[in-house]
Amino acid sequence: MRISSLFSGGLISNYNCSAACRHCLYRSSPRRDASYIDPEFARSLLHRARSLGCRGMHIGGGEPFLRFRELLDTVGVFRDAGMRLDYLETNASWFTDKASAIEKLSRLAAAGCDTVMVSICPFHIEFIPLYKPEGVIEACKSAGMNFFIWQEQYYRELSSLDHGRTHTREELEAAFGPDYLLRAAGRFGLTMNGRALESFKPFFRHSSAEEICAANPGACTEAGETSHFHMDLYGNYIPPGCVGFTIDHEDLGSELDPERYPLFLTMLSEGISALYEQARRDSGFIPDPEGYISKCDLCQEIRTWMSKMRFSGELGPAEFYSPAH
């Protein structure tokens, strides 16, 4: 089995972030490793993606603006590598004043970035007051930078709150209803993995591991998707939504070694039932008696269990499997 073609994806510049949002797939936070992608290494990742058919990628994190000099260099690499930079993600936590924001955006535009995605949602507002993304939006207008809001549906709601400070979950629920964050997660279209899974798992019906396996026979098609992949600063290819699996970018396009990627290949070819049996047989995995909300939930717990036993190098980064992050 091989990953022979790629469509559209993202470059994860860093996992370190100014926030620890409860919906984050990647468990980014201020406690994550502060490393940032090396621009020359980014070039090699972009070349690999382009060789497999990808023509456009975005830059995300973590928060890419935390190390602006490196961000500028990474943006410049896209042009050199012949890869279209679709957009640059930011939570706007870096905003202090309009003049300095315009200066940064103008430098990014000169380096080859023409669109910024500004995140505004109920999960970000617990860490970042609304005036910051609003300030970035106004700076984009002044700098001639294209922008879009992710997601604008929440901006209309959150605009009724105090723009000058953050708002707790309790304040959001008092303003919009006791199940507001759960409803917001549904409207967001969240993939329930990473911290998002931990945040919202208590609100869903649970089934036993055996019931989950019976309801999901056959191969896991999601593991083989390439429509919105990511590559990170460590050189890992991450399948869409399957956070915590890591495939070396140098192995893309070639037959994947079953000794190096036993868990991923099991999911790809046989699915969650086979992975569950493999985990019980090879590592003594014990399922949670309270059950799981989905095959992704069960898969993540199996991988967390096996990562602690250092079962396979395909599981990472290590911080993803650490509750402290």
mmCIF file of C-alpha atoms in Angstrom:
data_model
loop_
_atom_site.group_PDB
_atom_site.id
_atom_site.type_symbol
_atom_site.label_atom_id
_atom_site.label_comp_id
_atom_site.label_asym_id
_atom_site.label_seq_id
_atom_site.Cartn_x
_atom_site.Cartn_y
_atom_site.Cartn_z
ATOM 1 C CA MET A 1 0.000 0.000 0.000
ATOM 2 C CA ARG A 2 1.223 3.471 -0.807
ATOM 3 C CA ILE A 3 0.174 7.117 -0.690
ATOM 4 C CA SER A 4 0.743 7.895 -4.340
ATOM 5 C CA SER A 5 -1.039 11.201 -4.861
ATOM 6 C CA LEU A 6 -1.911 14.258 -2.796
ATOM 7 C CA PHE A 7 -4.556 16.871 -3.463
ATOM 8 C CA SER A 8 -4.612 19.769 -1.003
ATOM 9 C CA GLY A 9 -3.060 20.171 2.404
ATOM 10 C CA GLY A 10 -1.393 22.265 5.039
ATOM 11 C CA LEU A 11 2.068 22.857 6.444
ATOM 12 C CA ILE A 12 2.158 22.831 10.262
ATOM 13 C CA SER A 13 4.841 25.372 11.160
ATOM 14 C CA ASN A 14 4.684 24.702 14.903
ATOM 15 C CA TYR A 15 2.538 23.020 17.549
ATOM 16 C CA ASN A 16 3.279 25.702 20.119
ATOM 17 C CA CYS A 17 0.306 28.046 20.461
ATOM 18 C CA SER A 18 -0.883 31.039 22.457
ATOM 19 C CA ALA A 19 -4.104 29.162 23.254
ATOM 20 C CA ALA A 20 -5.196 25.670 24.273
ATOM 21 C CA CYS A 21 -8.622 25.605 22.646
ATOM 22 C CA ARG A 22 -10.959 22.806 23.634
ATOM 23 C CA HIS A 23 -11.687 21.981 19.951
ATOM 24 C CA CYS A 24 -8.042 21.589 18.841
ATOM 25 C CA LEU A 25 -7.374 18.411 16.856
ATOM 26 C CA TYR A 26 -3.621 18.686 17.398
ATOM 27 C CA ARG A 27 -3.611 19.532 21.126
ATOM 28 C CA SER A 28 -1.638 22.694 20.411
ATOM 29 C CA SER A 29 -0.960 24.820 23.489
ATOM 30 C CA PRO A 30 1.601 27.126 25.159
ATOM 31 C CA ARG A 31 3.063 23.980 26.754
ATOM 32 C CA ARG A 32 4.003 22.340 23.459
ATOM 33 C CA ASP A 33 7.556 22.276 22.140
ATOM 34 C CA ALA A 34 8.493 25.775 20.940
ATOM 35 C CA SER A 35 10.302 24.457 17.840
ATOM 36 C CA TYR A 36 9.440 26.035 14.483
ATOM 37 C CA ILE A 37 9.799 24.606 11.010
ATOM 38 C CA ASP A 38 13.155 25.196 9.349
ATOM 39 C CA PRO A 39 12.532 27.015 6.039
ATOM 40 C CA GLU A 40 14.897 24.780 4.077
ATOM 41 C CA PHE A 41 13.228 21.706 5.502
ATOM 42 C CA ALA A 42 9.871 23.223 4.579
ATOM 43 C CA ARG A 43 11.150 23.468 1.027
ATOM 44 C CA SER A 44 11.826 19.721 0.924
ATOM 45 C CA LEU A 45 8.331 18.978 2.281
ATOM 46 C CA LEU A 46 6.732 21.188 -0.355
ATOM 47 C CA HIS A 47 8.771 19.554 -3.110
ATOM 48 C CA ARG A 48 7.638 16.130 -1.917
ATOM 49 C CA ALA A 49 3.982 17.192 -1.871
ATOM 50 C CA ARG A 50 4.283 18.782 -5.301
ATOM 51 C CA SER A 51 5.906 15.650 -6.746
ATOM 52 C CA LEU A 52 2.745 13.762 -5.744
ATOM 53 C CA GLY A 53 0.388 16.177 -7.467
ATOM 54 C CA CYS A 54 -0.385 18.767 -4.784
ATOM 55 C CA ARG A 55 -0.395 22.331 -6.143
ATOM 56 C CA GLY A 56 -1.652 24.319 -3.153
ATOM 57 C CA MET A 57 -1.103 24.249 0.626
ATOM 58 C CA HIS A 58 -1.788 26.555 3.548
ATOM 59 C CA ILE A 59 0.312 27.363 6.634
ATOM 60 C CA GLY A 60 -1.139 26.593 10.053
ATOM 61 C CA GLY A 61 -0.110 25.663 13.562
ATOM 62 C CA GLY A 62 -0.120 26.049 16.512
ATOM 63 C CA GLU A 63 0.102 29.762 15.948
ATOM 64 C CA PRO A 64 2.425 30.553 13.009
ATOM 65 C CA PHE A 65 2.932 34.202 14.050
ATOM 66 C CA LEU A 66 4.710 33.251 17.289
ATOM 67 C CA ARG A 67 8.041 33.356 15.415
ATOM 68 C CA PHE A 68 7.531 35.963 12.738
ATOM 69 C CA ARG A 69 11.021 35.898 11.222
ATOM 70 C CA GLU A 70 10.767 32.168 10.553
ATOM 71 C CA LEU A 71 7.211 32.630 9.255
ATOM 72 C CA LEU A 72 8.410 35.172 6.697
ATOM 73 C CA ASP A 73 11.116 32.784 5.508
ATOM 74 C CA THR A 74 8.632 29.903 5.272
ATOM 75 C CA VAL A 75 6.222 31.990 3.197
ATOM 76 C CA GLY A 76 9.060 32.809 0.818
ATOM 77 C CA VAL A 77 9.864 29.132 0.353
ATOM 78 C CA PHE A 78 6.441 28.463 -1.194
ATOM 79 C CA ARG A 79 7.221 30.650 -4.177
ATOM 80 C CA ASP A 80 10.648 29.060 -4.640
ATOM 81 C CA ALA A 81 9.171 25.552 -4.442
ATOM 82 C CA GLY A 82 6.466 26.291 -7.023
ATOM 83 C CA MET A 83 3.727 25.640 -4.480
ATOM 84 C CA ARG A 84 0.695 27.928 -4.233
ATOM 85 C CA LEU A 85 0.204 29.353 -0.730
ATOM 86 C CA ASP A 86 -3.568 29.148 -0.334
ATOM 87 C CA TYR A 87 -3.748 31.068 2.943
ATOM 88 C CA LEU A 88 -2.075 31.657 6.298
ATOM 89 C CA GLU A 89 -3.962 30.745 9.479
ATOM 90 C CA THR A 90 -3.869 32.866 12.626
ATOM 91 C CA ASN A 91 -5.777 33.229 15.883
ATOM 92 C CA ALA A 92 -4.703 36.919 16.001
ATOM 93 C CA SER A 93 -3.279 36.674 19.528
ATOM 94 C CA TRP A 94 -0.212 38.576 18.293
ATOM 95 C CA PHE A 95 -2.166 41.770 17.558
ATOM 96 C CA THR A 96 -1.165 44.769 19.672
ATOM 97 C CA ASP A 97 -1.903 47.780 17.463
ATOM 98 C CA LYS A 98 -2.964 48.499 13.897
ATOM 99 C CA ALA A 99 0.308 50.060 12.725
ATOM 100 C CA SER A 100 2.492 47.103 13.698
ATOM 101 C CA ALA A 101 -0.061 44.658 12.295
ATOM 102 C CA ILE A 102 -0.078 46.483 8.945
ATOM 103 C CA GLU A 103 3.722 46.369 8.900
ATOM 104 C CA LYS A 104 3.769 42.596 9.457
ATOM 105 C CA LEU A 105 1.065 41.928 6.908
ATOM 106 C CA SER A 106 2.831 44.082 4.325
ATOM 107 C CA ARG A 107 6.034 42.116 4.819
ATOM 108 C CA LEU A 108 4.127 38.861 4.436
ATOM 109 C CA ALA A 109 2.547 40.133 1.233
ATOM 110 C CA ALA A 110 5.961 41.015 -0.152
ATOM 111 C CA ALA A 111 7.157 37.489 0.706
ATOM 112 C CA GLY A 112 4.285 35.903 -1.243
ATOM 113 C CA CYS A 113 1.259 35.611 1.062
ATOM 114 C CA ASP A 114 -1.953 37.152 -0.280
ATOM 115 C CA THR A 115 -4.646 35.689 2.037
ATOM 116 C CA VAL A 116 -4.994 35.375 5.814
ATOM 117 C CA MET A 117 -7.531 33.176 7.570
ATOM 118 C CA VAL A 118 -8.569 34.823 10.845
ATOM 119 C CA SER A 119 -10.048 32.452 13.410
ATOM 120 C CA ILE A 120 -13.060 33.633 15.406
ATOM 121 C CA CYS A 121 -15.125 31.089 17.303
ATOM 122 C CA PRO A 122 -16.451 30.266 20.786
ATOM 123 C CA PHE A 123 -13.373 28.153 21.490
ATOM 124 C CA HIS A 124 -10.862 30.884 20.657
ATOM 125 C CA ILE A 125 -12.687 33.564 22.630
ATOM 126 C CA GLU A 126 -11.887 31.720 25.855
ATOM 127 C CA PHE A 127 -8.249 32.733 25.204
ATOM 128 C CA ILE A 128 -8.285 35.648 22.765
ATOM 129 C CA PRO A 129 -10.496 38.737 23.113
ATOM 130 C CA LEU A 130 -12.482 39.714 20.051
ATOM 131 C CA TYR A 131 -10.685 43.022 19.527
ATOM 132 C CA LYS A 132 -7.562 41.156 18.425
ATOM 133 C CA PRO A 133 -9.004 39.331 15.379
ATOM 134 C CA GLU A 134 -10.998 42.488 14.613
ATOM 135 C CA GLY A 135 -7.755 44.453 14.678
ATOM 136 C CA VAL A 136 -6.098 42.006 12.279
ATOM 137 C CA ILE A 137 -9.085 42.242 9.940
ATOM 138 C CA GLU A 138 -8.854 46.035 9.862
ATOM 139 C CA ALA A 139 -5.097 45.832 9.303
ATOM 140 C CA CYS A 140 -5.672 43.429 6.397
ATOM 141 C CA LYS A 141 -8.006 45.952 4.809
ATOM 142 C CA SER A 142 -5.438 48.724 5.173
ATOM 143 C CA ALA A 143 -2.560 46.562 3.937
ATOM 144 C CA GLY A 144 -4.488 45.252 0.921
ATOM 145 C CA MET A 145 -4.308 41.700 2.266
ATOM 146 C CA ASN A 146 -7.144 39.335 1.399
ATOM 147 C CA PHE A 147 -8.742 37.681 4.420
ATOM 148 C CA PHE A 148 -11.594 35.463 5.474
ATOM 149 C CA ILE A 149 -13.051 34.684 8.891
ATOM 150 C CA TRP A 150 -13.224 31.119 10.178
ATOM 151 C CA GLN A 151 -16.049 30.961 11.019
ATOM 152 C CA GLU A 152 -18.115 34.084 10.359
ATOM 153 C CA GLN A 153 -21.304 32.524 11.730
ATOM 154 C CA TYR A 154 -19.835 32.775 15.226
ATOM 155 C CA TYR A 155 -18.604 36.331 14.756
ATOM 156 C CA ARG A 156 -22.173 37.567 14.394
ATOM 157 C CA GLU A 157 -23.082 35.908 17.702
ATOM 158 C CA LEU A 158 -19.965 36.773 19.682
ATOM 159 C CA SER A 159 -20.124 40.433 18.655
ATOM 160 C CA SER A 160 -22.789 40.913 21.339
ATOM 161 C CA LEU A 161 -20.165 40.255 24.039
ATOM 162 C CA ASP A 162 -17.511 42.559 25.499
ATOM 163 C CA HIS A 163 -14.825 42.772 22.781
ATOM 164 C CA GLY A 164 -12.094 43.800 25.195
ATOM 165 C CA ARG A 165 -11.681 40.589 27.169
ATOM 166 C CA THR A 166 -11.876 36.806 26.986
ATOM 167 C CA HIS A 167 -15.017 34.916 27.992
ATOM 168 C CA THR A 168 -15.263 31.702 29.968
ATOM 169 C CA ARG A 169 -17.383 28.703 29.106
ATOM 170 C CA GLU A 170 -19.767 29.646 31.891
ATOM 171 C CA GLU A 171 -20.176 33.159 30.471
ATOM 172 C CA LEU A 172 -20.802 31.813 26.972
ATOM 173 C CA GLU A 173 -23.423 29.386 28.244
ATOM 174 C CA ALA A 174 -25.082 32.116 30.288
ATOM 175 C CA ALA A 175 -25.308 34.300 27.171
ATOM 176 C CA PHE A 176 -26.288 31.689 24.579
ATOM 177 C CA GLY A 177 -27.676 28.682 26.428
ATOM 178 C CA PRO A 178 -26.375 25.788 28.567
ATOM 179 C CA ASP A 179 -25.440 23.607 25.572
ATOM 180 C CA TYR A 180 -23.935 26.416 23.498
ATOM 181 C CA LEU A 181 -20.439 24.962 23.081
ATOM 182 C CA LEU A 182 -21.840 21.565 22.147
ATOM 183 C CA ARG A 183 -24.108 23.152 19.546
ATOM 184 C CA ALA A 184 -21.202 25.266 18.331
ATOM 185 C CA ALA A 185 -19.083 22.136 17.905
ATOM 186 C CA GLY A 186 -21.795 20.583 15.751
ATOM 187 C CA ARG A 187 -22.077 23.657 13.559
ATOM 188 C CA PHE A 188 -18.283 23.812 13.281
ATOM 189 C CA GLY A 189 -18.227 20.316 11.809
ATOM 190 C CA LEU A 190 -15.542 19.215 14.247
ATOM 191 C CA THR A 191 -13.625 16.021 13.708
ATOM 192 C CA MET A 192 -13.734 14.370 17.111
ATOM 193 C CA ASN A 193 -10.060 13.682 17.666
ATOM 194 C CA GLY A 194 -7.372 15.165 19.881
ATOM 195 C CA ARG A 195 -8.549 17.642 22.494
ATOM 196 C CA ALA A 196 -11.907 17.993 20.734
ATOM 197 C CA LEU A 197 -12.645 14.366 21.516
ATOM 198 C CA GLU A 198 -11.801 14.807 25.186
ATOM 199 C CA SER A 199 -13.847 18.007 25.425
ATOM 200 C CA PHE A 200 -17.055 16.694 23.915
ATOM 201 C CA LYS A 201 -16.970 12.951 24.491
ATOM 202 C CA PRO A 202 -19.065 13.157 27.702
ATOM 203 C CA PHE A 203 -22.039 14.522 25.726
ATOM 204 C CA PHE A 204 -22.411 11.583 23.336
ATOM 205 C CA ARG A 205 -23.803 8.079 23.629
ATOM 206 C CA HIS A 206 -21.162 5.463 24.417
ATOM 207 C CA SER A 207 -20.896 1.933 23.036
ATOM 208 C CA SER A 208 -18.603 -0.918 23.981
ATOM 209 C CA ALA A 209 -15.454 -1.565 21.964
ATOM 210 C CA GLU A 210 -17.078 -4.698 20.550
ATOM 211 C CA GLU A 211 -20.163 -2.749 19.461
ATOM 212 C CA ILE A 212 -17.994 -0.103 17.815
ATOM 213 C CA CYS A 213 -16.095 -2.780 15.893
ATOM 214 C CA ALA A 214 -19.288 -4.527 14.806
ATOM 215 C CA ALA A 215 -20.747 -1.258 13.553
ATOM 216 C CA ASN A 216 -17.604 -0.442 11.537
ATOM 217 C CA PRO A 217 -16.605 -3.545 9.553
ATOM 218 C CA GLY A 218 -13.909 -3.403 6.939
ATOM 219 C CA ALA A 219 -11.173 -0.965 6.058
ATOM 220 C CA CYS A 220 -11.002 2.598 7.422
ATOM 221 C CA THR A 221 -11.428 4.778 4.349
ATOM 222 C CA GLU A 222 -10.623 7.967 6.289
ATOM 223 C CA ALA A 223 -7.057 6.790 6.885
ATOM 224 C CA GLY A 224 -6.429 6.743 3.148
ATOM 225 C CA GLU A 225 -7.901 10.174 2.415
ATOM 226 C CA THR A 226 -5.511 12.764 0.970
ATOM 227 C CA SER A 227 -7.899 15.665 0.341
ATOM 228 C CA HIS A 228 -6.811 17.757 3.340
ATOM 229 C CA PHE A 229 -3.581 16.250 4.620
ATOM 230 C CA HIS A 230 -0.913 18.001 6.695
ATOM 231 C CA MET A 231 2.863 17.863 6.915
ATOM 232 C CA ASP A 232 4.496 19.072 10.111
ATOM 233 C CA LEU A 233 7.777 20.622 11.178
ATOM 234 C CA TYR A 234 9.187 17.186 12.072
ATOM 235 C CA GLY A 235 8.650 15.842 8.552
ATOM 236 C CA ASN A 236 5.549 13.818 9.360
ATOM 237 C CA TYR A 237 2.707 13.290 6.915
ATOM 238 C CA ILE A 238 -0.609 13.331 8.792
ATOM 239 C CA PRO A 239 -3.704 11.860 7.109
ATOM 240 C CA PRO A 240 -6.810 14.094 7.232
ATOM 241 C CA GLY A 241 -8.372 13.809 10.671
ATOM 242 C CA CYS A 242 -6.135 10.899 11.733
ATOM 243 C CA VAL A 243 -4.028 12.981 14.094
ATOM 244 C CA GLY A 244 -1.451 10.967 16.019
ATOM 245 C CA PHE A 245 -0.459 8.803 13.043
ATOM 246 C CA THR A 246 2.815 9.962 11.508
ATOM 247 C CA ILE A 247 4.257 8.808 8.213
ATOM 248 C CA ASP A 248 7.715 10.000 7.217
ATOM 249 C CA HIS A 249 7.376 12.309 4.207
ATOM 250 C CA GLU A 250 10.226 10.436 2.517
ATOM 251 C CA ASP A 251 8.060 7.289 2.466
ATOM 252 C CA LEU A 252 5.279 8.978 0.504
ATOM 253 C CA GLY A 253 4.906 7.622 -3.006
ATOM 254 C CA SER A 254 6.574 4.319 -2.071
ATOM 255 C CA GLU A 255 5.209 1.062 -0.718
ATOM 256 C CA LEU A 256 4.709 1.528 3.027
ATOM 257 C CA ASP A 257 6.758 -0.895 5.106
ATOM 258 C CA PRO A 258 4.423 -3.030 7.288
ATOM 259 C CA GLU A 259 7.144 -3.340 9.918
ATOM 260 C CA ARG A 260 7.406 0.435 10.199
ATOM 261 C CA TYR A 261 3.696 1.244 9.912
ATOM 262 C CA PRO A 262 1.854 -1.787 11.319
ATOM 263 C CA LEU A 263 -0.963 0.147 12.983
ATOM 264 C CA PHE A 264 -1.666 2.556 10.139
ATOM 265 C CA LEU A 265 -1.640 -0.211 7.558
ATOM 266 C CA THR A 266 -3.943 -2.327 9.706
ATOM 267 C CA MET A 267 -6.461 0.524 9.864
ATOM 268 C CA LEU A 268 -6.072 1.256 6.167
ATOM 269 C CA SER A 269 -6.595 -2.312 5.021
ATOM 270 C CA GLU A 270 -8.731 -3.974 7.706
ATOM 271 C CA GLY A 271 -10.151 -1.273 9.958
ATOM 272 C CA ILE A 272 -10.836 -0.776 13.648
ATOM 273 C CA SER A 273 -11.762 -4.405 14.410
ATOM 274 C CA ALA A 274 -8.350 -5.635 13.289
ATOM 275 C CA LEU A 275 -6.570 -2.826 15.140
ATOM 276 C CA TYR A 276 -8.500 -3.660 18.303
ATOM 277 C CA GLU A 277 -7.588 -7.338 18.105
ATOM 278 C CA GLN A 278 -3.974 -6.487 17.319
ATOM 279 C CA ALA A 279 -3.765 -4.182 20.349
ATOM 280 C CA ARG A 280 -5.247 -6.801 22.667
ATOM 281 C CA ARG A 281 -2.966 -9.501 21.320
ATOM 282 C CA ASP A 282 0.317 -7.577 21.089
ATOM 283 C CA SER A 283 0.111 -5.126 23.972
ATOM 284 C CA GLY A 284 -2.610 -6.321 26.339
ATOM 285 C CA PHE A 285 -4.911 -3.405 25.573
ATOM 286 C CA ILE A 286 -7.866 -3.212 27.966
ATOM 287 C CA PRO A 287 -10.904 -1.327 26.649
ATOM 288 C CA ASP A 288 -12.625 1.299 28.752
ATOM 289 C CA PRO A 289 -15.733 -0.297 30.357
ATOM 290 C CA GLU A 290 -17.557 3.012 29.885
ATOM 291 C CA GLY A 291 -17.204 2.609 26.137
ATOM 292 C CA TYR A 292 -16.537 4.910 23.204
ATOM 293 C CA ILE A 293 -18.465 7.343 21.039
ATOM 294 C CA SER A 294 -16.939 6.328 17.692
ATOM 295 C CA LYS A 295 -14.294 4.247 15.967
ATOM 296 C CA CYS A 296 -12.012 7.320 16.065
ATOM 297 C CA ASP A 297 -12.417 7.442 19.841
ATOM 298 C CA LEU A 298 -11.499 3.774 20.181
ATOM 299 C CA CYS A 299 -8.632 4.155 17.707
ATOM 300 C CA GLN A 300 -7.202 7.120 19.619
ATOM 301 C CA GLU A 301 -7.329 5.253 22.920
ATOM 302 C CA ILE A 302 -5.636 2.214 21.385
ATOM 303 C CA ARG A 303 -2.888 4.416 19.961
ATOM 304 C CA THR A 304 -2.468 6.256 23.268
ATOM 305 C CA TRP A 305 -2.111 2.921 25.058
ATOM 306 C CA MET A 306 0.417 1.626 22.532
ATOM 307 C CA SER A 307 2.389 4.870 22.436
ATOM 308 C CA LYS A 308 3.058 4.532 26.163
ATOM 309 C CA MET A 309 4.542 1.102 25.464
ATOM 310 C CA ARG A 310 6.653 2.564 22.646
ATOM 311 C CA PHE A 311 5.074 -0.045 20.409
ATOM 312 C CA SER A 312 5.574 1.788 17.143
ATOM 313 C CA GLY A 313 7.450 4.794 15.782
ATOM 314 C CA GLU A 314 4.436 5.711 13.651
ATOM 315 C CA LEU A 315 2.704 7.245 16.673
ATOM 316 C CA GLY A 316 3.474 10.872 17.410
ATOM 317 C CA PRO A 317 4.453 13.508 18.104
ATOM 318 C CA ALA A 318 4.935 12.248 21.659
ATOM 319 C CA GLU A 319 3.329 15.392 23.109
ATOM 320 C CA PHE A 320 0.086 14.578 21.293
ATOM 321 C CA TYR A 321 -0.311 11.536 23.540
ATOM 322 C CA SER A 322 0.491 13.416 26.744
ATOM 323 C CA PRO A 323 -2.516 14.564 28.820
ATOM 324 C CA ALA A 324 -0.436 17.551 29.998
ATOM 325 C CA HIS A 325 -0.709 19.050 26.518
#
